Short mmCIF file of C-alpha atoms in Angstrom, two decimals:
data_model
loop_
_atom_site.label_atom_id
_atom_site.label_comp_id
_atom_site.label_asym_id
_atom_site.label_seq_id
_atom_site.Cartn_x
_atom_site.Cartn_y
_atom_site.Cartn_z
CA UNK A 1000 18.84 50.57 110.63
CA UNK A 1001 20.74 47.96 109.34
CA UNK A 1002 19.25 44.43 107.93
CA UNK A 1003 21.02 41.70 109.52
CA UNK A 1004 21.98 40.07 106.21
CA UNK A 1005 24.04 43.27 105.70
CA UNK A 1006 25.68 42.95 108.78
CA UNK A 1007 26.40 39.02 107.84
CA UNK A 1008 27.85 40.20 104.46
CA UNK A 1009 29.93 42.71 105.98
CA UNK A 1010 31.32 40.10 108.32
CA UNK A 1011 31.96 37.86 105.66
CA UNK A 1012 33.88 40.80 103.17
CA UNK A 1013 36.26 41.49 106.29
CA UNK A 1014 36.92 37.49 106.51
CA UNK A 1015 37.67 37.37 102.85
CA UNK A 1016 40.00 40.53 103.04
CA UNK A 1017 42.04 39.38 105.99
CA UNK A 1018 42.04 35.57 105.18
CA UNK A 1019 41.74 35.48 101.32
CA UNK A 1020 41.35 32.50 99.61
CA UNK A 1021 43.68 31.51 96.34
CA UNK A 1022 41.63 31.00 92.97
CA UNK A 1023 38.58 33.10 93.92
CA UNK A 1024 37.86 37.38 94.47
CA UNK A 1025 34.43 38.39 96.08
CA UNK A 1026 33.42 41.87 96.99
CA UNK A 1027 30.38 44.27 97.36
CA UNK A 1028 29.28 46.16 93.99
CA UNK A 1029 29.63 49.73 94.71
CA UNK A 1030 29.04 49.64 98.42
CA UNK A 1031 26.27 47.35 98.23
CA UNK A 1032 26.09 44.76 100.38
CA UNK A 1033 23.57 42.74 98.57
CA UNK A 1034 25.02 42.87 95.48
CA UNK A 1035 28.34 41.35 95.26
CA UNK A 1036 30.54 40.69 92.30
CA UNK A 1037 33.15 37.73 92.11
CA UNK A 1038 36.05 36.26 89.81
CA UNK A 1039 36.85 32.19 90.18
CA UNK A 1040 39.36 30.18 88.33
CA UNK A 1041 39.29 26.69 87.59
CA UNK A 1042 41.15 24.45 89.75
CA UNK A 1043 44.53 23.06 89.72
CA UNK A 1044 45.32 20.18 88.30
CA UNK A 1045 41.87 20.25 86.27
CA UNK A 1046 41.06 21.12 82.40
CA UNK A 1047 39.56 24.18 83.54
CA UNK A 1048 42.94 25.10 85.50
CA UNK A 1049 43.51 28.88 84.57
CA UNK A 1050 40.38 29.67 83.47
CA UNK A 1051 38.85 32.48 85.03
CA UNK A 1052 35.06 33.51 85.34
CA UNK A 1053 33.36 36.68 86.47
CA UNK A 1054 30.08 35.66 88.51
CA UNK A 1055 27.29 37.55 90.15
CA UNK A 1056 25.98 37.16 93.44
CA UNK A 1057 22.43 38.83 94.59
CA UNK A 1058 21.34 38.33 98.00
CA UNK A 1059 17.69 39.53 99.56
CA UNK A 1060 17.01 40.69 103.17
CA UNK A 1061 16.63 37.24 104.04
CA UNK A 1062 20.16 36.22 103.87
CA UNK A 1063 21.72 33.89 105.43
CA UNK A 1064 18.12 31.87 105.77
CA UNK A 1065 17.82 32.03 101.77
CA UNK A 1066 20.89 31.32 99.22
CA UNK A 1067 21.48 33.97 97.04
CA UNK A 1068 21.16 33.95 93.03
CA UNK A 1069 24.15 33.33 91.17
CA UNK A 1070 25.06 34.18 88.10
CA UNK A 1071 27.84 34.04 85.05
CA UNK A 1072 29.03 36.57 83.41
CA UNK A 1073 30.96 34.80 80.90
CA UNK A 1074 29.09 31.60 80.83
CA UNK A 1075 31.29 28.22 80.75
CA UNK A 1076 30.16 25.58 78.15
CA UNK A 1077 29.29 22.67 80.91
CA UNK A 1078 26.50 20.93 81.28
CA UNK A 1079 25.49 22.51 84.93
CA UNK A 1080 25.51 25.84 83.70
CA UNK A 1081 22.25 27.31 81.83
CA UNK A 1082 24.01 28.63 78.59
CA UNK A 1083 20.93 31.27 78.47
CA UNK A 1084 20.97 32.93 81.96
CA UNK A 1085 24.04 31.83 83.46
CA UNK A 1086 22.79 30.24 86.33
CA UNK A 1087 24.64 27.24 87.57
CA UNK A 1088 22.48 24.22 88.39
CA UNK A 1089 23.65 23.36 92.68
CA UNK A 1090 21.49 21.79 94.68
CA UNK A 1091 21.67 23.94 98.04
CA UNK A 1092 21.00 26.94 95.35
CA UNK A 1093 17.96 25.67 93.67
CA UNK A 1094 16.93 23.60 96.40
CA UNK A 1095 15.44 25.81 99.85
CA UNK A 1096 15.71 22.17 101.70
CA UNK A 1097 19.43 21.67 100.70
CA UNK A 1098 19.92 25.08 101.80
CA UNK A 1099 22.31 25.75 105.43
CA UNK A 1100 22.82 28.61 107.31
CA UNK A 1101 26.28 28.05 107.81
CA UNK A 1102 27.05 27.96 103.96
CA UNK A 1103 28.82 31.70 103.74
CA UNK A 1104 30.21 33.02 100.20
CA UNK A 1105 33.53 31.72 99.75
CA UNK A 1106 31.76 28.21 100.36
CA UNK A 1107 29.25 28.94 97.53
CA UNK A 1108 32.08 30.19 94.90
CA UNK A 1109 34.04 27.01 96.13
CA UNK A 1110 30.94 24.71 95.47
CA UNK A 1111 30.72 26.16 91.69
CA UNK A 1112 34.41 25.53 91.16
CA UNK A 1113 34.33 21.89 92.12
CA UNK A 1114 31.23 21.86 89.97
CA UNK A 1115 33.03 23.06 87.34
CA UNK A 1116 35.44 20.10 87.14
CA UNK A 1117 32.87 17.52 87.94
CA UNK A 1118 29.97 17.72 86.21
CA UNK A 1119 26.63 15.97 87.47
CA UNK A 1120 24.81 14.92 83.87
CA UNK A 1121 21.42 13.90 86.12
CA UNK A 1122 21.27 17.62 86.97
CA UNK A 1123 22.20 18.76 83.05
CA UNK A 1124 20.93 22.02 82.40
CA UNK A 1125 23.12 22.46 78.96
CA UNK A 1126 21.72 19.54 76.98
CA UNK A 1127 24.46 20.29 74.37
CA UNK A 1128 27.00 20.04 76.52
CA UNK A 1129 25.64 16.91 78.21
CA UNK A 1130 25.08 15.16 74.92
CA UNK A 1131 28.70 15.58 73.87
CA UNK A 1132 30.76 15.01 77.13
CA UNK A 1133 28.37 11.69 77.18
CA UNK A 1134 29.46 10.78 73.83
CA UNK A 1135 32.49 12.13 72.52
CA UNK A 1136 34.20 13.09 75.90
CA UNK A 1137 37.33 13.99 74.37
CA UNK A 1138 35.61 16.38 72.35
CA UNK A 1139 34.21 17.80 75.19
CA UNK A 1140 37.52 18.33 77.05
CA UNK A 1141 38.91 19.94 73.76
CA UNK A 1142 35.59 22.71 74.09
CA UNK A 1143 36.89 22.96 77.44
CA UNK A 1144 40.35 23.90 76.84
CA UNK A 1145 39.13 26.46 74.26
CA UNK A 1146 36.99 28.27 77.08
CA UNK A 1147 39.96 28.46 79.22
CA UNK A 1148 42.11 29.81 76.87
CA UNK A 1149 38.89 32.42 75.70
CA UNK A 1150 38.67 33.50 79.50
CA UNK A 1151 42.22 35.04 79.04
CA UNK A 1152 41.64 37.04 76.21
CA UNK A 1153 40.24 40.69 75.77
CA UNK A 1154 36.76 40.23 75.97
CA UNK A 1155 35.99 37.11 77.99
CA UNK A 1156 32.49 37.85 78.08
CA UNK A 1157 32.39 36.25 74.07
CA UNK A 1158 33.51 33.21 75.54
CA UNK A 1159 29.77 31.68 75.74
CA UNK A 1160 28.83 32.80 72.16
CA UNK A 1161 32.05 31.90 70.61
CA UNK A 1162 32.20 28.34 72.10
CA UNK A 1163 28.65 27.92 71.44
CA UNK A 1164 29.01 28.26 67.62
CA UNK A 1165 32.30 26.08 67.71
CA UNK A 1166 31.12 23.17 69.69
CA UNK A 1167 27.51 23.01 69.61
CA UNK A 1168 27.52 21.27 66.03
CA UNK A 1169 24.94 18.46 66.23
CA UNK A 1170 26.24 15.04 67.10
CA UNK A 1171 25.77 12.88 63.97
CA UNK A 1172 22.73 11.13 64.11
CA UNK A 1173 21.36 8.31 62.61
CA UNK A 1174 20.03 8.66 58.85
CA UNK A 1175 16.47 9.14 59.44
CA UNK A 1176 14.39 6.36 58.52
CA UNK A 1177 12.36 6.79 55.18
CA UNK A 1178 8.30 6.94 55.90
CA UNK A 1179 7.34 4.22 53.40
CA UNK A 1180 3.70 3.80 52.78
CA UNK A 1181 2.15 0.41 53.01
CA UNK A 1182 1.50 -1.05 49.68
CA UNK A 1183 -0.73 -3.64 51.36
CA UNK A 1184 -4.22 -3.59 49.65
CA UNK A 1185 -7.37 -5.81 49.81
CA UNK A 1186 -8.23 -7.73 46.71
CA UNK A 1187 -11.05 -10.12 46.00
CA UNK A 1188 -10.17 -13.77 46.22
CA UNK A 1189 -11.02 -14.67 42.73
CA UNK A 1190 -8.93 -12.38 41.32
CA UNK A 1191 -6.07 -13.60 43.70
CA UNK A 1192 -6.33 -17.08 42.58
CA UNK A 1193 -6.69 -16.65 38.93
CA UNK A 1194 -3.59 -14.55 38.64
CA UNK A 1195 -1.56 -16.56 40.48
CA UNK A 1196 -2.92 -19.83 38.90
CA UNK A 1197 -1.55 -17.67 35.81
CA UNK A 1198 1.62 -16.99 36.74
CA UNK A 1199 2.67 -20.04 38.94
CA UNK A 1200 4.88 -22.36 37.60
CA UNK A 1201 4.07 -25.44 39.69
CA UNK A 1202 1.07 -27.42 38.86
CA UNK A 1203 -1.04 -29.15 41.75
CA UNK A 1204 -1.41 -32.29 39.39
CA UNK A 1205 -0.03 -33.56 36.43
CA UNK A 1206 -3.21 -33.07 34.34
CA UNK A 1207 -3.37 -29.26 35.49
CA UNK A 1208 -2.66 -26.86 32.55
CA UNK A 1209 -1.23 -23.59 32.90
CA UNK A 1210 -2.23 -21.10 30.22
CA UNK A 1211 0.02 -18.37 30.44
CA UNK A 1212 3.17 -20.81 30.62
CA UNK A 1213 2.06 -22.66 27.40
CA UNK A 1214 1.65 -19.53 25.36
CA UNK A 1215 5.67 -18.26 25.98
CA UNK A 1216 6.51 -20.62 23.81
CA UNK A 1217 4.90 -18.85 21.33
CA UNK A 1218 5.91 -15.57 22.07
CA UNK A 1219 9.23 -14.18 22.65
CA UNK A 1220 8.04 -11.41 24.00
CA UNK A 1221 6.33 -12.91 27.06
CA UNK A 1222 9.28 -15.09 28.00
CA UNK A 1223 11.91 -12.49 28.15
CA UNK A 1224 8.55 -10.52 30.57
CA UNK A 1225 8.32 -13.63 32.03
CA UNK A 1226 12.00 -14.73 33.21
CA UNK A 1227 13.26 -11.07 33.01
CA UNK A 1228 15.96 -11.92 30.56
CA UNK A 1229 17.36 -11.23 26.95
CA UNK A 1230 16.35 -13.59 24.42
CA UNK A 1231 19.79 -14.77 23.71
CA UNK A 1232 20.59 -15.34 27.24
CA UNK A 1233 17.40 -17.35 27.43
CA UNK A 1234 18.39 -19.29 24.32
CA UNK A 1235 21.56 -19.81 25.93
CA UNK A 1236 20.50 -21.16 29.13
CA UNK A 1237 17.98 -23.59 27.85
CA UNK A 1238 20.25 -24.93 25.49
CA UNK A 1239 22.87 -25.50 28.48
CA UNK A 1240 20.17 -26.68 30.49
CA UNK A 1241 19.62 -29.28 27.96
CA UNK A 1242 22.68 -30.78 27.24
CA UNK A 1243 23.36 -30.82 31.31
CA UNK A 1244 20.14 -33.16 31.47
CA UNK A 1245 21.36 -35.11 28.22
CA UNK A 1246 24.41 -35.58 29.99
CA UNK A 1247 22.76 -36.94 32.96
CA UNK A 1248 20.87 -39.02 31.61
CA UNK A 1249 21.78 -40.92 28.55
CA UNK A 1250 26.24 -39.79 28.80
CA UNK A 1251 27.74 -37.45 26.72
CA UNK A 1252 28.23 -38.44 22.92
CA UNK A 1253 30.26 -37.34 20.04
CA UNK A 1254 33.33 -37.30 21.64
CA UNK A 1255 36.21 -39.96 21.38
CA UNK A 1256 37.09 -42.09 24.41
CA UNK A 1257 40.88 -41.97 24.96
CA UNK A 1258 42.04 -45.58 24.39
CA UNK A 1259 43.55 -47.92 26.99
CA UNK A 1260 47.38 -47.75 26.63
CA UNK A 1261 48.90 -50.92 25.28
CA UNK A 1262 51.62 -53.56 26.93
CA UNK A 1263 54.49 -51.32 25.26
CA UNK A 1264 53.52 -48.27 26.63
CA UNK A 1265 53.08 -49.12 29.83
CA UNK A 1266 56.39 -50.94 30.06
CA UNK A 1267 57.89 -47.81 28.02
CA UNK A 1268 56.39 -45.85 30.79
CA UNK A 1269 57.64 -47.82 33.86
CA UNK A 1270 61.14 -47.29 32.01
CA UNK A 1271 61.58 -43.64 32.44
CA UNK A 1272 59.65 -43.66 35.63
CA UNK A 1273 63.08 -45.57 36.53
CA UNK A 1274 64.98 -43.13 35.02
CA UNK A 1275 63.50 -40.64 37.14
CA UNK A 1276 62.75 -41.93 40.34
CA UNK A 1277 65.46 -44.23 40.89
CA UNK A 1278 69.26 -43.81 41.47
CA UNK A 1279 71.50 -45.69 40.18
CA UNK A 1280 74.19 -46.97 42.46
CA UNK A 1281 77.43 -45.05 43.29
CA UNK A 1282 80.86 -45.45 42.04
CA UNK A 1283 83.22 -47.04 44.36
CA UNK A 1284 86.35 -44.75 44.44
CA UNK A 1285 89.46 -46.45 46.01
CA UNK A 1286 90.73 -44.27 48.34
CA UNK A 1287 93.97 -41.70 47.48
CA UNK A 1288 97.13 -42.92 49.23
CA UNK A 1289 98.40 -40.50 51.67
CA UNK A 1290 101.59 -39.34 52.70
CA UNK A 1291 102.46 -42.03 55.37
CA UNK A 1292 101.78 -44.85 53.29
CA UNK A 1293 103.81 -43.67 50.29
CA UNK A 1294 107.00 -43.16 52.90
CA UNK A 1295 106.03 -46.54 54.30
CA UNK A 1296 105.99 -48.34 51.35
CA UNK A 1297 109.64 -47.00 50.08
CA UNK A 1298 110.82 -48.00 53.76
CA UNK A 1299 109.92 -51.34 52.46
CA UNK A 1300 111.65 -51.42 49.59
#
């Protein structure tokens, strides 16, 4: 006798032949009726327009009060599709609560290809996938186009594994951040204070004498240690140092103070400042007789 899930299918395979439906193909696998194999293609007007994807469909005796299990056959690079078994990630499918009675086949193949053009990242199965429409969208849409164009070749079923070696390069991440061991160490306060007392150049009173900073005087050595520095640049900058306070202090001597100009140059100088800077006044040209008054004046005559 038959199950009434066969008899459901079997309804639903004579509504599909007389009324198909553009972009999808659903029939029984070799006569049966709980095993049904189907072809989608992507939407119009959507990047996956044209593509075209062989799915799976396995129903139990159960059917219509249980979804069935879907699965790809050439697997889609999209974050709602597991890239491992194929299965696409829809609520009424994975959910037994979502699940209704009156959903029938074409309305499952039609839920996967809106799914296909709008994926749901809270429900991302593919975290690759996720990760780069997330971040680099347009990359994303560029993986897409190469699936769709992969779906029309030879031997669509390589679309998954092709794809997946062409766009599931990590995303750049951040340099990772070197493990640096803490240098921090306990040391006894004496020895704190007596090599800093050393090596401080500040004194806490006049009268307070610091041994290590009296000694570079007397050694070379230590001071370039000390201030990090060739000896000739030190040389150099102390002697700069010292004329700079000189300077400051007491003026700079040894060099001749220009001399105040005298009464002669400075009238010498207000001369050709003249010269310069002011015009002298313009000629006064009578003006050229013109024709009518040379005619009048030989009238007069």
């Amino acid at each position: 006798m038959r199950s009434r899930a066969s008899l459901l299918l079997e309804r639903e395979y004579l509504q599909l032949q007389t009324s198909p439906i553009i972009g999808m193909i659903a029939s029984p696998h070799e006569d049966n009726l709980l095993e049904w194999m189907a072809t989608i293609q992507g939407l119009k007007d959507t990047p996956w327009e044209g593509a075209k994807y062989k799915l799976s469909l396995k129903f139990t005796d159960d059917y219509n009060s249980v979804p069935p299990t879907v699965t790809f056959h050439t697997i889609p690079f999209h974050p709602n599709v597991d890239k491992a078994t194929g299965r696409p990630c829809i609520g009424f499918l994975d959910e037994p609560r979502l699940w209704k009675q009156s959903l029938t086949v074409s309305s499952i193949l039609l839920g996967i290809q809106v799914l296909l053009s709008n994926p749901v990242l809270e429900r991302a199965v593919n975290t690759d996938a996720a990760e780069i429409l997330r971040f680099d969208p347009s990359r994303y849409w560029e993986i897409v186009r190469d699936c769709v164009r992969i779906s029309h070749g030879p031997r669509p079923d390589v679309c998954s594994s092709t794809v997946a070696n062409v766009c599931c390069t990590p995303l750049p991440q951040p340099p990772p951040t070197m493990d640096v061991k803490s240098r921090i160490k306990k040391v006894p306060f004496d020895d704190y204070l007596r090599t800093w007392t050393e090596i401080a150049t500040s004194r806490a009173c006049p009268s307070s004498k610091n041994s290590l900073l009296e000694s570079l005087q007397f050694y070379p050595s230590l001071q370039r240690m000390h201030y990090r520095l060739p000896r000739e640049i030190l040389e150099q900058a102390i002697e700069e140092q010292n004329e700079e306070f000189s300077a400051i202090m007491f003026g700079r001597f040894g060099k001749l103070r220009r001399a105040s100009p005298t009464v002669d140059e400075k009238l010498a100088r207000i001369s050709r400042m003249k010269h310069i800077y002011i015009q002298e006044s313009p000629v006064q040209w009578s003006p050229v007789p013109t024709q009518v008054s040379v005619r009048s004046e030989a009238s007069r005559e």
